[in-house]
């Protein structure tokens, strides 16, 4: 019985740690986007009222992506195993965020958000 308890405890800890990593990546990106939004949009040539409109659009795209991604990756996680799918979703999300540094249009920015 002790072996089962130890195994369950180890699995729970790994799952919690990986889930916390995913949560950290999401929150970190939201905070980072709030900090770099205006300078990045200015670099793309957006000025004036367009900064607010485009910034809100990009944030809406990110929230929609998080909702849709959560549903799709969640279903896939139920079928393939949550831990490996969670690592995959964190990896894809991280790659998309890194490529945000190289966008040249607001459309590409929205797709990667």
Short mmCIF file of C-alpha atoms in Angstrom, two decimals:
data_model
loop_
_atom_site.label_atom_id
_atom_site.label_comp_id
_atom_site.label_asym_id
_atom_site.label_seq_id
_atom_site.Cartn_x
_atom_site.Cartn_y
_atom_site.Cartn_z
CA UNK A 1 0.00 0.00 0.00
CA UNK A 2 2.92 2.36 0.73
CA UNK A 3 4.27 1.89 -2.83
CA UNK A 4 0.92 2.97 -4.32
CA UNK A 5 0.84 6.06 -2.11
CA UNK A 6 4.39 7.05 -3.14
CA UNK A 7 3.62 6.54 -6.84
CA UNK A 8 0.44 8.61 -6.60
CA UNK A 9 2.29 11.35 -4.73
CA UNK A 10 5.07 11.49 -7.37
CA UNK A 11 2.61 11.64 -10.26
CA UNK A 12 0.59 14.35 -8.53
CA UNK A 13 3.69 16.44 -7.92
CA UNK A 14 4.86 16.17 -11.54
CA UNK A 15 1.42 17.06 -12.85
CA UNK A 16 1.12 20.03 -10.52
CA UNK A 17 4.59 21.29 -11.46
CA UNK A 18 3.95 21.03 -15.20
CA UNK A 19 0.54 22.67 -14.82
CA UNK A 20 2.13 25.48 -12.82
CA UNK A 21 4.69 25.94 -15.60
CA UNK A 22 1.89 26.25 -18.15
CA UNK A 23 0.07 28.77 -15.97
CA UNK A 24 3.29 30.75 -15.47
CA UNK A 25 3.89 30.90 -19.23
CA UNK A 26 0.35 32.19 -19.83
CA UNK A 27 0.46 34.85 -17.12
CA UNK A 28 4.00 35.92 -18.00
CA UNK A 29 2.99 36.42 -21.62
CA UNK A 30 -0.07 38.48 -20.69
CA UNK A 31 2.03 40.73 -18.46
CA UNK A 32 4.81 41.00 -21.02
CA UNK A 33 2.35 41.89 -23.79
CA UNK A 34 0.96 44.66 -21.60
CA UNK A 35 4.47 46.08 -21.25
CA UNK A 36 5.64 45.80 -24.88
CA UNK A 37 2.33 46.34 -26.68
CA UNK A 38 2.66 50.06 -27.42
CA UNK A 39 6.38 50.06 -28.37
CA UNK A 40 5.90 47.01 -30.61
CA UNK A 41 2.90 48.54 -32.36
CA UNK A 42 4.78 51.81 -32.89
CA UNK A 43 7.59 49.78 -34.48
CA UNK A 44 4.98 48.33 -36.85
CA UNK A 45 3.93 51.87 -37.84
CA UNK A 46 0.71 52.11 -35.81
CA UNK A 47 0.07 55.54 -34.27
CA UNK A 48 -2.66 57.52 -32.52
CA UNK A 49 -6.01 55.86 -31.93
CA UNK A 50 -4.78 52.86 -33.89
CA UNK A 51 -2.60 51.91 -30.92
CA UNK A 52 -5.64 51.31 -28.73
CA UNK A 53 -7.76 49.68 -31.43
CA UNK A 54 -4.99 47.36 -32.61
CA UNK A 55 -3.86 46.59 -29.06
CA UNK A 56 -7.38 45.57 -28.04
CA UNK A 57 -7.72 43.49 -31.22
CA UNK A 58 -4.47 41.65 -30.47
CA UNK A 59 -5.48 41.02 -26.87
CA UNK A 60 -8.86 39.70 -28.05
CA UNK A 61 -7.09 37.37 -30.48
CA UNK A 62 -4.89 36.12 -27.67
CA UNK A 63 -7.86 35.46 -25.39
CA UNK A 64 -9.74 33.67 -28.19
CA UNK A 65 -6.64 31.60 -28.93
CA UNK A 66 -6.28 30.66 -25.27
CA UNK A 67 -9.94 29.60 -25.13
CA UNK A 68 -9.86 27.58 -28.35
CA UNK A 69 -6.43 26.15 -27.57
CA UNK A 70 -7.54 25.14 -24.09
CA UNK A 71 -10.48 23.22 -25.51
CA UNK A 72 -8.52 21.54 -28.33
CA UNK A 73 -5.43 20.70 -26.25
CA UNK A 74 -7.69 19.55 -23.39
CA UNK A 75 -9.55 17.09 -25.60
CA UNK A 76 -6.28 15.89 -27.10
CA UNK A 77 -4.83 15.53 -23.59
CA UNK A 78 -7.73 13.30 -22.58
CA UNK A 79 -7.00 11.06 -25.56
CA UNK A 80 -3.19 11.04 -25.66
CA UNK A 81 -2.16 11.69 -22.08
CA UNK A 82 -2.23 14.98 -20.28
CA UNK A 83 1.42 15.38 -19.36
CA UNK A 84 2.88 14.95 -22.86
CA UNK A 85 0.16 17.08 -24.45
CA UNK A 86 0.67 19.77 -21.81
CA UNK A 87 4.39 19.88 -22.64
CA UNK A 88 3.47 20.13 -26.34
CA UNK A 89 1.08 23.01 -25.76
CA UNK A 90 3.63 24.89 -23.65
CA UNK A 91 6.26 24.35 -26.36
CA UNK A 92 3.97 25.57 -29.17
CA UNK A 93 2.85 28.59 -27.13
CA UNK A 94 6.48 29.46 -26.32
CA UNK A 95 7.59 29.19 -29.96
CA UNK A 96 4.69 31.40 -31.08
CA UNK A 97 5.63 33.98 -28.44
CA UNK A 98 9.29 33.98 -29.46
CA UNK A 99 8.36 34.51 -33.09
CA UNK A 100 6.36 37.58 -32.05
CA UNK A 101 9.70 39.38 -31.88
CA UNK A 102 10.04 39.05 -35.66
CA UNK A 103 6.57 40.06 -36.88
CA UNK A 104 6.30 42.63 -39.66
CA UNK A 105 2.52 43.07 -39.78
CA UNK A 106 -0.39 43.29 -37.38
CA UNK A 107 -2.03 40.32 -39.12
CA UNK A 108 0.92 38.05 -38.38
CA UNK A 109 1.07 39.51 -34.87
CA UNK A 110 -2.60 38.54 -34.36
CA UNK A 111 -2.07 35.00 -35.66
CA UNK A 112 0.88 34.45 -33.31
CA UNK A 113 -0.92 35.96 -30.32
#
